[in-house]
Coordinates of N, CA and C in Angstrom, one line a residue:
M752 N 69.1 16.6 -7.7 CA 69.8 16.2 -9.0 C 69.1 15.0 -9.5
S753 N 69.2 14.9 -10.9 CA 68.6 13.8 -11.5 C 69.5 12.4 -11.2
E754 N 68.7 11.3 -11.6 CA 69.4 10.1 -11.4 C 70.6 10.0 -12.3
Q755 N 70.5 10.5 -13.5 CA 71.5 10.5 -14.5 C 72.8 11.3 -14.0
Q756 N 72.5 12.5 -13.2 CA 73.6 13.2 -12.8 C 74.3 12.6 -11.4
N757 N 73.4 11.9 -10.7 CA 74.0 11.3 -9.5 C 73.6 9.8 -9.4
P758 N 74.4 9.1 -10.3 CA 74.1 7.6 -10.4 C 74.4 6.9 -9.1
Q759 N 73.5 5.9 -8.8 CA 73.8 5.2 -7.5 C 74.7 4.0 -7.7
P760 N 75.6 3.8 -6.7 CA 76.5 2.6 -6.9 C 75.7 1.3 -6.8
E761 N 75.9 0.4 -7.6 CA 75.5 -1.0 -7.5 C 76.3 -1.8 -6.3
K762 N 75.7 -2.9 -6.0 CA 76.5 -3.6 -4.9 C 77.9 -4.0 -5.3
E763 N 77.9 -4.3 -6.7 CA 79.3 -4.7 -7.1 C 80.3 -3.6 -7.3
G764 N 79.8 -2.4 -6.8 CA 80.8 -1.4 -6.9 C 80.8 -0.6 -8.2
V765 N 79.8 -0.9 -9.0 CA 80.0 -0.3 -10.4 C 78.8 0.8 -10.5
Y766 N 79.3 2.0 -11.1 CA 78.3 3.0 -11.2 C 77.6 3.0 -12.4
L767 N 76.4 2.9 -12.5 CA 75.4 2.6 -13.7 C 74.5 3.7 -13.8
R768 N 74.4 4.4 -15.0 CA 73.3 5.3 -15.0 C 71.9 4.7 -15.3
K769 N 71.9 3.6 -15.7 CA 70.6 2.8 -15.9 C 70.8 1.4 -15.8
I770 N 69.7 0.6 -15.5 CA 69.8 -0.8 -15.4 C 70.2 -1.4 -16.9
R771 N 71.2 -2.1 -16.9 CA 71.7 -2.8 -18.1 C 71.3 -4.2 -18.2
S772 N 70.9 -4.7 -19.3 CA 70.5 -6.0 -19.6 C 71.7 -6.9 -19.9
F773 N 73.0 -6.3 -20.1 CA 74.0 -7.0 -20.4 C 75.3 -6.7 -19.7
V774 N 76.3 -7.4 -19.6 CA 77.7 -7.0 -19.0 C 78.5 -7.1 -20.3
K775 N 79.3 -6.0 -20.5 CA 80.3 -5.9 -21.6 C 81.5 -6.6 -21.3
R776 N 81.6 -7.9 -21.9 CA 82.9 -8.6 -21.7 C 83.8 -8.4 -22.8
E777 N 84.8 -7.6 -22.6 CA 85.7 -7.3 -23.8 C 86.3 -8.5 -24.5
G778 N 87.1 -9.3 -23.7 CA 87.9 -10.4 -24.1 C 89.0 -9.8 -25.1
R779 N 89.7 -10.8 -25.6 CA 90.8 -10.5 -26.6 C 90.5 -10.8 -27.9
L780 N 90.7 -9.9 -28.8 CA 90.5 -10.2 -30.3 C 91.6 -11.0 -30.8
T781 N 91.2 -12.2 -31.5 CA 92.3 -12.8 -32.4 C 92.8 -12.0 -33.3
K782 N 93.9 -12.4 -34.0 CA 94.4 -11.7 -35.2 C 93.4 -11.8 -36.4
G783 N 92.7 -13.0 -36.5 CA 91.7 -13.0 -37.5 C 90.7 -12.2 -37.2
Q784 N 90.1 -12.1 -36.1 CA 88.9 -11.2 -35.8 C 89.2 -9.8 -36.0
A785 N 90.5 -9.4 -35.6 CA 91.0 -8.0 -35.8 C 91.0 -7.7 -37.3
R786 N 91.6 -8.6 -37.9 CA 91.6 -8.4 -39.3 C 90.2 -8.3 -40.1
A787 N 89.3 -9.1 -39.6 CA 88.0 -9.1 -40.3 C 87.3 -7.8 -40.0
I788 N 87.5 -7.3 -38.8 CA 86.9 -6.0 -38.4 C 87.4 -4.9 -39.3
E789 N 88.8 -4.8 -39.4 CA 89.5 -3.8 -40.3 C 89.0 -3.9 -41.7
T790 N 88.9 -5.2 -42.2 CA 88.6 -5.3 -43.5 C 87.2 -5.2 -44.0
N791 N 86.3 -5.6 -43.1 CA 84.7 -5.6 -43.4 C 83.9 -4.6 -42.8
W792 N 84.5 -3.9 -41.6 CA 83.5 -2.9 -41.1 C 83.2 -1.9 -42.0
P793 N 84.0 -1.3 -42.8 CA 83.7 -0.2 -43.6 C 82.3 -0.5 -44.5
A794 N 82.3 -1.7 -44.8 CA 81.0 -2.1 -45.8 C 79.9 -2.7 -44.9
M795 N 80.2 -3.3 -43.8 CA 79.2 -3.9 -43.1 C 78.7 -3.5 -41.7
G796 N 79.6 -2.5 -41.2 CA 79.3 -1.9 -40.1 C 78.4 -0.8 -40.1
L797 N 77.6 -0.5 -39.0 CA 76.7 0.6 -38.9 C 76.9 1.3 -37.5
S798 N 76.7 2.6 -37.5 CA 76.8 3.5 -36.3 C 75.6 4.2 -36.0
V799 N 75.3 4.3 -34.6 CA 74.3 5.0 -34.2 C 74.4 6.5 -34.5
D800 N 75.5 7.0 -34.7 CA 75.7 8.4 -35.1 C 75.0 8.7 -36.5
T801 N 74.8 7.7 -37.3 CA 74.1 7.8 -38.6 C 72.7 8.3 -38.4
G802 N 72.1 7.9 -37.3 CA 70.8 8.3 -37.0 C 69.8 7.3 -37.6
M803 N 68.5 7.6 -38.0 CA 67.5 6.7 -38.5 C 67.9 6.2 -39.9
L804 N 67.8 4.9 -39.9 CA 68.2 4.2 -41.2 C 67.2 4.2 -42.3
D805 N 67.7 4.2 -43.5 CA 66.8 4.0 -44.7 C 67.3 2.6 -45.2
F806 N 66.5 1.6 -44.9 CA 67.0 0.1 -45.1 C 67.3 -0.2 -46.7
N807 N 66.4 0.5 -47.5 CA 66.7 0.5 -48.9 C 68.0 0.9 -49.4
Q808 N 68.4 2.0 -48.7 CA 69.8 2.6 -49.0 C 70.8 1.8 -48.4
V809 N 70.7 1.3 -47.2 CA 71.6 0.4 -46.6 C 72.1 -0.7 -47.4
F810 N 71.0 -1.4 -47.7 CA 71.3 -2.6 -48.5 C 71.2 -2.6 -50.1
G811 N 70.8 -1.4 -50.4 CA 70.6 -1.2 -51.9 C 69.5 -2.0 -52.6
R812 N 68.5 -2.3 -51.8 CA 67.4 -3.1 -52.3 C 66.2 -3.0 -51.4
Q813 N 65.0 -3.3 -51.8 CA 63.8 -3.4 -50.9 C 63.6 -4.9 -50.5
A814 N 63.7 -5.3 -49.3 CA 63.5 -6.6 -48.7 C 63.1 -6.6 -47.4
P815 N 62.5 -7.7 -46.9 CA 62.2 -7.8 -45.5 C 63.3 -7.7 -44.6
V816 N 63.3 -7.1 -43.6 CA 64.5 -6.9 -42.6 C 64.4 -7.6 -41.4
V817 N 65.3 -8.4 -40.9 CA 65.4 -9.1 -39.7 C 66.4 -8.6 -38.8
L818 N 66.0 -8.4 -37.6 CA 67.1 -7.7 -36.7 C 67.3 -8.8 -35.4
E819 N 68.6 -9.0 -35.1 CA 68.9 -10.0 -34.0 C 69.7 -9.1 -33.0
I820 N 69.3 -9.2 -31.7 CA 69.8 -8.6 -30.6 C 70.7 -9.7 -30.0
G821 N 72.1 -9.3 -29.8 CA 72.9 -10.2 -29.0 C 73.3 -11.5 -29.8
F822 N 74.0 -11.4 -31.0 CA 74.3 -12.5 -31.7 C 75.3 -13.4 -31.2
G823 N 76.1 -13.0 -30.3 CA 77.2 -13.8 -29.7 C 78.3 -13.8 -30.7
M824 N 78.8 -15.0 -31.1 CA 79.8 -15.1 -32.0 C 79.4 -15.1 -33.5
G825 N 78.0 -15.1 -33.7 CA 77.5 -14.8 -35.0 C 77.3 -16.0 -35.8
K826 N 77.6 -17.3 -35.6 CA 77.4 -18.4 -36.4 C 76.0 -18.6 -36.8
S827 N 75.0 -18.5 -35.9 CA 73.6 -18.7 -36.3 C 73.3 -17.6 -37.2
L828 N 73.6 -16.3 -36.9 CA 73.2 -15.2 -37.7 C 73.6 -15.3 -39.1
V829 N 74.9 -15.6 -39.2 CA 75.5 -15.8 -40.6 C 74.9 -17.1 -41.4
A830 N 74.5 -18.0 -40.6 CA 73.8 -19.2 -41.3 C 72.5 -18.8 -41.8
M831 N 71.8 -17.9 -41.0 CA 70.5 -17.6 -41.3 C 70.4 -16.6 -42.5
A832 N 71.4 -15.7 -42.7 CA 71.5 -14.7 -43.7 C 72.0 -15.5 -45.0
A833 N 72.7 -16.5 -44.9 CA 73.0 -17.3 -46.1 C 71.9 -18.1 -46.5
A834 N 71.0 -18.5 -45.6 CA 70.0 -19.4 -45.9 C 68.7 -18.7 -46.5
E835 N 68.6 -17.4 -46.1 CA 67.5 -16.6 -46.5 C 68.1 -15.3 -47.3
P836 N 68.5 -15.5 -48.4 CA 69.1 -14.4 -49.3 C 68.1 -13.4 -49.7
D837 N 66.8 -13.8 -49.6 CA 65.7 -12.8 -50.0 C 65.4 -11.9 -48.9
K838 N 66.1 -12.1 -47.6 CA 65.9 -11.1 -46.6 C 67.2 -10.3 -46.3
D839 N 67.1 -9.2 -45.5 CA 68.3 -8.5 -45.2 C 68.3 -8.6 -43.6
F840 N 69.5 -8.7 -43.1 CA 69.7 -9.0 -41.6 C 70.6 -8.0 -41.0
I841 N 70.2 -7.4 -39.7 CA 71.0 -6.6 -39.0 C 71.2 -7.3 -37.5
G842 N 72.4 -7.3 -37.1 CA 72.8 -7.8 -36.0 C 73.4 -6.8 -35.1
I843 N 73.0 -6.9 -33.7 CA 73.5 -6.0 -32.7 C 74.3 -6.7 -31.5
E844 N 75.5 -6.4 -31.3 CA 76.3 -7.2 -30.2 C 77.2 -6.1 -29.6
V845 N 77.5 -6.2 -28.4 CA 78.5 -5.5 -27.6 C 79.7 -6.0 -27.4
H846 N 79.9 -7.3 -27.7 CA 81.1 -8.1 -27.6 C 82.0 -8.1 -28.7
R847 N 83.1 -7.4 -28.7 CA 83.9 -7.1 -29.9 C 84.4 -8.4 -30.6
P848 N 85.1 -9.4 -29.7 CA 85.4 -10.6 -30.5 C 84.3 -11.3 -31.2
G849 N 83.0 -11.2 -30.8 CA 81.9 -11.7 -31.5 C 81.6 -11.0 -32.9
I850 N 81.8 -9.6 -32.7 CA 81.8 -8.8 -34.1 C 82.7 -9.4 -35.0
G851 N 83.9 -9.5 -34.6 CA 85.0 -10.0 -35.4 C 84.8 -11.2 -36.0
A852 N 84.4 -12.3 -35.1 CA 84.1 -13.8 -35.6 C 83.0 -13.5 -36.6
C853 N 82.0 -12.9 -36.4 CA 80.8 -12.8 -37.3 C 81.2 -12.3 -38.6
L854 N 82.0 -11.1 -38.6 CA 82.4 -10.5 -39.9 C 83.3 -11.5 -40.6
A855 N 84.1 -12.2 -39.9 CA 85.0 -13.3 -40.6 C 84.2 -14.3 -41.3
D856 N 83.1 -14.8 -40.5 CA 82.2 -15.9 -41.2 C 81.4 -15.2 -42.3
A857 N 81.0 -14.0 -42.3 CA 80.2 -13.4 -43.2 C 81.0 -13.2 -44.5
E858 N 82.2 -12.8 -44.3 CA 83.2 -12.6 -45.4 C 83.4 -14.0 -46.1
A859 N 83.6 -15.1 -45.4 CA 83.9 -16.3 -45.9 C 82.7 -16.7 -46.7
A860 N 81.6 -16.4 -46.1 CA 80.3 -16.9 -46.9 C 79.8 -16.0 -48.0
G861 N 80.6 -14.8 -48.1 CA 80.2 -13.9 -49.3 C 79.0 -13.3 -49.1
L862 N 78.6 -12.9 -47.8 CA 77.3 -12.3 -47.6 C 77.3 -10.9 -48.1
T863 N 76.2 -10.4 -48.6 CA 75.9 -9.0 -48.9 C 74.7 -8.5 -48.2
N864 N 74.0 -9.3 -47.4 CA 72.7 -9.1 -46.8 C 72.7 -9.0 -45.3
L865 N 73.9 -8.7 -44.8 CA 74.1 -8.5 -43.3 C 74.9 -7.3 -42.9
R866 N 74.4 -6.6 -42.0 CA 75.0 -5.5 -41.5 C 75.1 -5.5 -39.7
L867 N 76.2 -4.9 -39.2 CA 76.1 -5.0 -37.7 C 76.3 -3.7 -37.0
F868 N 75.8 -3.7 -35.8 CA 76.1 -2.6 -34.8 C 76.8 -3.2 -33.8
E869 N 77.8 -2.5 -33.2 CA 78.5 -2.6 -32.0 C 78.0 -1.6 -31.0
H870 N 76.8 -1.9 -30.2 CA 76.3 -0.8 -29.5 C 75.1 -1.5 -28.7
D871 N 74.6 -0.8 -27.7 CA 73.4 -1.0 -27.0 C 72.2 -1.2 -27.7
A872 N 71.6 -2.3 -27.6 CA 70.3 -2.6 -28.5 C 69.2 -1.6 -28.3
V873 N 69.1 -1.1 -27.0 CA 68.0 -0.2 -26.7 C 68.2 1.1 -27.4
E874 N 69.4 1.5 -27.3 CA 69.7 2.8 -28.0 C 69.6 2.7 -29.7
V875 N 70.0 1.6 -30.1 CA 70.0 1.3 -31.6 C 68.5 1.2 -32.1
L876 N 67.7 0.6 -31.3 CA 66.2 0.7 -31.6 C 65.8 2.0 -31.7
A877 N 66.0 2.8 -30.6 CA 65.3 4.0 -30.5 C 65.9 5.1 -31.5
Q878 N 67.2 5.0 -31.8 CA 67.8 6.0 -32.7 C 68.0 5.7 -34.1
C879 N 68.0 4.4 -34.5 CA 68.3 4.0 -35.8 C 67.3 3.1 -36.6
I880 N 66.2 2.5 -35.9 CA 65.4 1.6 -36.5 C 64.1 2.2 -36.8
P881 N 63.6 2.4 -38.0 CA 62.3 3.1 -38.2 C 61.1 2.3 -37.7
D882 N 60.0 3.0 -37.2 CA 58.9 2.3 -36.7 C 58.3 1.5 -37.9
A883 N 57.6 0.3 -37.4 CA 57.0 -0.4 -38.3 C 57.8 -1.0 -39.5
S884 N 59.0 -1.2 -39.3 CA 59.9 -1.6 -40.4 C 60.4 -3.0 -40.4
L885 N 60.2 -3.7 -39.3 CA 60.9 -5.1 -39.2 C 59.9 -6.1 -39.4
A886 N 60.4 -7.2 -40.3 CA 59.7 -8.3 -40.5 C 59.8 -9.4 -39.3
R887 N 61.0 -9.3 -38.8 CA 61.1 -10.1 -37.6 C 62.2 -9.7 -36.7
M888 N 62.0 -9.9 -35.4 CA 62.9 -9.5 -34.3 C 63.4 -10.8 -33.6
Q889 N 64.7 -10.9 -33.4 CA 65.2 -12.1 -32.8 C 65.9 -11.9 -31.6
L890 N 65.7 -12.7 -30.5 CA 66.4 -12.6 -29.3 C 66.8 -14.0 -28.8
Y891 N 67.8 -14.7 -29.0 CA 68.2 -15.9 -28.8 C 69.2 -16.1 -27.6
F892 N 68.7 -16.7 -26.6 CA 69.6 -17.1 -25.5 C 70.2 -15.9 -24.8
P893 N 69.3 -15.0 -24.4 CA 69.9 -13.8 -23.8 C 70.3 -14.2 -22.3
D894 N 71.1 -13.3 -21.8 CA 71.5 -13.5 -20.4 C 70.4 -13.7 -19.5
P895 N 70.3 -14.9 -18.8 CA 69.0 -15.1 -18.1 C 68.9 -14.5 -16.7
W896 N 70.1 -13.9 -16.3 CA 70.1 -13.1 -15.0 C 69.3 -14.0 -13.9
H897 N 69.7 -15.3 -13.6 CA 69.0 -16.3 -13.0 C 68.7 -16.0 -11.5
K898 N 69.6 -15.1 -10.9 CA 69.3 -14.9 -9.5 C 68.1 -14.0 -9.3
A899 N 67.1 -14.1 -8.4 CA 65.9 -13.4 -8.3 C 66.2 -11.9 -8.2
R900 N 67.3 -11.5 -7.5 CA 67.6 -10.1 -7.3 C 68.1 -9.4 -8.7
H901 N 68.5 -10.2 -9.6 CA 68.9 -9.7 -10.8 C 67.8 -9.8 -12.0
H902 N 66.5 -10.3 -11.7 CA 65.6 -10.4 -12.7 C 65.2 -9.2 -13.4
K903 N 65.4 -7.9 -12.6 CA 65.1 -6.6 -13.2 C 66.1 -6.4 -14.4
R904 N 67.1 -7.1 -14.5 CA 68.0 -6.9 -15.7 C 67.6 -7.6 -16.9
R905 N 66.9 -8.6 -16.7 CA 66.4 -9.3 -18.0 C 65.9 -8.3 -19.1
I906 N 66.2 -8.6 -20.3 CA 65.8 -7.6 -21.4 C 64.3 -7.5 -21.7
V907 N 63.8 -8.8 -21.5 CA 62.4 -9.0 -21.8 C 61.5 -8.6 -20.6
Q908 N 61.1 -7.3 -20.8 CA 60.1 -6.6 -19.8 C 59.0 -6.0 -20.5
A909 N 58.0 -5.6 -19.8 CA 56.8 -5.0 -20.4 C 57.2 -3.8 -21.1
E910 N 58.0 -3.0 -20.7 CA 58.3 -1.7 -21.5 C 59.1 -2.0 -22.8
F911 N 60.1 -2.8 -22.6 CA 60.9 -3.2 -23.8 C 60.0 -3.8 -25.0
A912 N 59.0 -4.8 -24.4 CA 58.2 -5.4 -25.4 C 57.4 -4.4 -26.3
Q913 N 57.1 -3.3 -25.7 CA 56.3 -2.2 -26.4 C 57.3 -1.5 -27.4
K914 N 58.5 -1.4 -27.0 CA 59.6 -0.7 -27.8 C 59.8 -1.6 -29.1
V915 N 59.8 -3.0 -28.9 CA 60.0 -3.9 -29.9 C 58.7 -3.8 -30.9
R916 N 57.5 -3.8 -30.3 CA 56.3 -3.7 -31.1 C 56.3 -2.6 -31.9
Q917 N 56.8 -1.4 -31.5 CA 56.7 -0.1 -32.3 C 57.7 -0.3 -33.6
K918 N 58.6 -1.1 -33.4 CA 59.6 -1.3 -34.7 C 59.2 -2.4 -35.6
L919 N 58.3 -3.3 -35.1 CA 57.8 -4.4 -35.9 C 56.8 -3.9 -36.9
A920 N 56.7 -4.3 -38.2 CA 55.6 -4.0 -39.0 C 54.4 -4.9 -38.5
I921 N 53.2 -4.5 -38.8 CA 52.0 -5.3 -38.6 C 52.2 -6.7 -39.2
G922 N 52.1 -7.8 -38.5 CA 52.3 -9.2 -39.0 C 53.8 -9.5 -38.8
G923 N 54.6 -8.6 -38.3 CA 56.0 -9.0 -38.0 C 56.0 -9.8 -36.6
V924 N 57.1 -10.5 -36.5 CA 57.1 -11.4 -35.4 C 58.4 -11.2 -34.5
W925 N 58.1 -11.3 -33.2 CA 59.2 -11.3 -32.2 C 59.5 -12.7 -31.8
H926 N 60.7 -13.2 -32.1 CA 61.0 -14.6 -31.8 C 62.2 -14.6 -30.7
M927 N 61.7 -15.3 -29.6 CA 62.6 -15.4 -28.4 C 63.0 -16.9 -28.3
A928 N 64.1 -17.1 -27.7 CA 64.4 -18.7 -27.3 C 65.4 -18.4 -26.1
T929 N 65.2 -19.5 -25.2 CA 66.0 -19.5 -24.1 C 66.1 -20.9 -23.5
D930 N 67.3 -21.3 -22.8 CA 67.3 -22.7 -22.3 C 67.2 -22.6 -20.8
W931 N 66.6 -21.5 -20.4 CA 66.3 -21.3 -18.9 C 64.8 -21.4 -18.7
Q932 N 64.2 -22.5 -18.1 CA 62.8 -22.6 -18.1 C 62.1 -21.4 -17.2
N933 N 62.8 -21.0 -16.2 CA 62.3 -19.8 -15.4 C 62.2 -18.6 -16.3
Y934 N 63.2 -18.4 -17.2 CA 63.2 -17.2 -18.1 C 62.2 -17.3 -19.1
A935 N 62.0 -18.6 -19.7 CA 61.0 -18.8 -20.6 C 59.5 -18.6 -20.1
E936 N 59.4 -19.0 -18.8 CA 58.2 -18.6 -18.1 C 57.9 -17.1 -17.8
H937 N 59.0 -16.4 -17.6 CA 59.0 -15.0 -17.5 C 58.6 -14.4 -18.8
M938 N 59.3 -14.7 -19.9 CA 58.9 -14.3 -21.2 C 57.5 -14.5 -21.5
L939 N 57.0 -15.6 -21.4 CA 55.5 -15.9 -21.7 C 54.7 -15.2 -20.8
E940 N 55.0 -14.8 -19.6 CA 54.1 -14.2 -18.7 C 54.0 -12.6 -19.3
V941 N 55.2 -12.1 -19.5 CA 55.3 -10.7 -20.1 C 54.6 -10.5 -21.3
M942 N 54.8 -11.6 -22.3 CA 54.3 -11.3 -23.6 C 52.8 -11.5 -23.7
S943 N 52.3 -12.4 -22.9 CA 50.9 -12.7 -22.8 C 50.1 -11.6 -22.3
Q944 N 50.8 -10.7 -21.5 CA 50.1 -9.5 -21.1 C 50.4 -8.2 -21.9
A945 N 51.2 -8.4 -22.9 CA 51.7 -7.3 -23.7 C 50.6 -6.9 -24.8
E946 N 50.2 -5.6 -24.7 CA 49.2 -5.2 -25.7 C 49.7 -5.2 -27.2
G947 N 48.9 -5.6 -28.1 CA 49.2 -5.6 -29.6 C 49.9 -6.7 -30.0
Y948 N 50.1 -7.7 -29.4 CA 50.6 -9.0 -29.8 C 49.8 -10.2 -29.6
Q949 N 50.0 -11.2 -30.5 CA 49.4 -12.5 -30.4 C 50.3 -13.6 -30.5
N950 N 50.1 -14.4 -29.5 CA 51.0 -15.7 -29.4 C 50.8 -16.7 -30.7
Q951 N 51.8 -17.0 -31.4 CA 51.8 -17.8 -32.4 C 51.6 -19.4 -32.1
S952 N 51.6 -19.6 -30.8 CA 51.6 -21.0 -30.3 C 50.2 -21.5 -30.3
S953 N 49.9 -22.5 -30.9 CA 48.5 -23.0 -31.0 C 48.1 -23.5 -29.6
S954 N 49.0 -23.9 -28.7 CA 48.6 -24.2 -27.3 C 48.8 -23.1 -26.3
G955 N 49.1 -21.9 -26.8 CA 49.1 -20.6 -26.0 C 50.4 -20.5 -25.1
D956 N 51.4 -21.3 -25.5 CA 52.5 -21.0 -24.6 C 53.8 -21.1 -25.7
Y957 N 54.4 -22.3 -26.0 CA 55.6 -22.2 -26.6 C 55.5 -22.9 -28.1
V958 N 56.5 -22.7 -28.9 CA 56.4 -23.2 -30.3 C 57.5 -24.1 -30.6
P959 N 57.4 -25.1 -31.5 CA 58.6 -25.8 -31.7 C 59.6 -25.0 -32.4
R960 N 60.9 -25.3 -32.3 CA 61.9 -24.5 -33.1 C 61.7 -24.5 -34.6
P961 N 61.5 -23.2 -35.1 CA 61.3 -23.1 -36.6 C 62.5 -23.4 -37.3
D962 N 62.3 -23.8 -38.5 CA 63.4 -24.3 -39.3 C 64.5 -23.2 -39.6
F963 N 64.0 -21.9 -39.6 CA 65.0 -20.9 -39.9 C 66.0 -20.6 -38.7
R964 N 65.7 -21.2 -37.5 CA 66.6 -20.9 -36.4 C 67.6 -22.1 -36.3
P965 N 68.9 -21.9 -36.6 CA 69.8 -23.0 -36.7 C 70.0 -23.7 -35.4
L966 N 70.1 -24.9 -35.2 CA 70.4 -25.7 -34.0 C 71.9 -25.4 -33.6
T967 N 72.2 -24.7 -32.6 CA 73.6 -24.5 -32.2 C 74.3 -25.7 -31.5
K968 N 75.7 -25.7 -31.6 CA 76.3 -26.9 -31.0 C 76.0 -26.9 -29.3
F969 N 75.9 -25.7 -28.9 CA 75.6 -25.5 -27.4 C 74.1 -26.2 -27.1
E970 N 73.3 -26.0 -28.2 CA 71.9 -26.5 -28.0 C 71.9 -28.0 -28.2
Q971 N 72.6 -28.5 -29.1 CA 72.8 -30.0 -29.5 C 73.3 -30.7 -28.1
R972 N 74.3 -30.0 -27.5 CA 74.9 -30.6 -26.3 C 73.8 -30.6 -25.1
G973 N 73.1 -29.6 -25.2 CA 72.0 -29.5 -24.1 C 71.0 -30.5 -24.3
H974 N 70.6 -30.8 -25.5 CA 69.7 -31.9 -25.9 C 70.2 -33.2 -25.4
R975 N 71.5 -33.5 -25.6 CA 72.0 -34.7 -25.3 C 72.0 -35.0 -23.7
L976 N 72.1 -33.9 -23.1 CA 72.0 -33.9 -21.5 C 70.8 -33.7 -21.0
G977 N 69.8 -33.7 -21.9 CA 68.4 -33.5 -21.4 C 67.9 -32.2 -21.0
H978 N 68.6 -31.2 -21.5 CA 68.2 -29.8 -21.3 C 67.2 -29.4 -22.3
G979 N 66.2 -28.5 -21.8 CA 65.2 -28.0 -22.6 C 65.5 -26.7 -23.3
V980 N 64.9 -26.5 -24.4 CA 65.0 -25.2 -24.9 C 63.5 -24.7 -25.3
W981 N 63.1 -23.4 -25.0 CA 61.9 -22.9 -25.1 C 61.9 -21.9 -26.3
D982 N 61.0 -21.8 -27.3 CA 60.9 -20.9 -28.3 C 59.8 -20.2 -28.2
L983 N 59.6 -19.0 -28.2 CA 58.3 -18.2 -28.2 C 58.2 -17.3 -29.5
M984 N 57.2 -17.1 -30.0 CA 56.8 -16.3 -31.3 C 55.6 -15.6 -31.1
F985 N 55.8 -14.2 -31.0 CA 54.6 -13.3 -30.8 C 54.6 -12.4 -32.1
E986 N 53.4 -12.2 -32.7 CA 53.2 -11.5 -33.8 C 52.6 -10.2 -33.4
R987 N 53.0 -9.1 -34.1 CA 52.4 -7.8 -33.8 C 51.0 -7.7 -34.7
I988 N 50.0 -7.5 -33.9 CA 48.7 -7.5 -34.6 C 48.0 -6.1 -34.6
A989 N 48.6 -5.2 -33.8 CA 48.0 -3.8 -33.7 C 49.2 -2.8 -33.4

């Protein structure tokens, strides 16, 4: 039998058909989040069932498209979409309260250049995002899976780097950020060996936080406590 037909139990007692880079934490929706989803999902929500997207049709215009994986509660994503109205943004998140919070903030900001998926990012990339279509891919503060035995769950791996490259336009950039030095080093190692990419760092490692990535409250607190944050930007060159 195939692995999919006969999944192996993990130590935690959970049956998984494949290694996941995330844990789906449902949480409880607030009334405001539930209302935001009900009100705004018809206009701003996207489904994998739609299949491959035509961005011009989705947004009603032709503009550079930025895709963010795992936007959390969405504050940074909404801030970026508001600050860069000349670009269109797509966010992917599996945490429903985060979807609701993001939609509420997007509604309050009057955004028309933002769409969301509530789905696994790997499947969204494969089924919905056209090849060579993205100006920028964003992955900010992904789960570090800091225990060595869990490193295989980290989303930044050689195979995934090539899936991202396929979706970036030539000259498009994959921008990653993490506050775990070990994960930053892992990202740098993977990306330095990844075919078709060029590091945008003049020193061959990390870049200063670009102006377009908002400084989060979490990050500000980390700075006060002396914690580091590492940004990596790799451009698709082939």
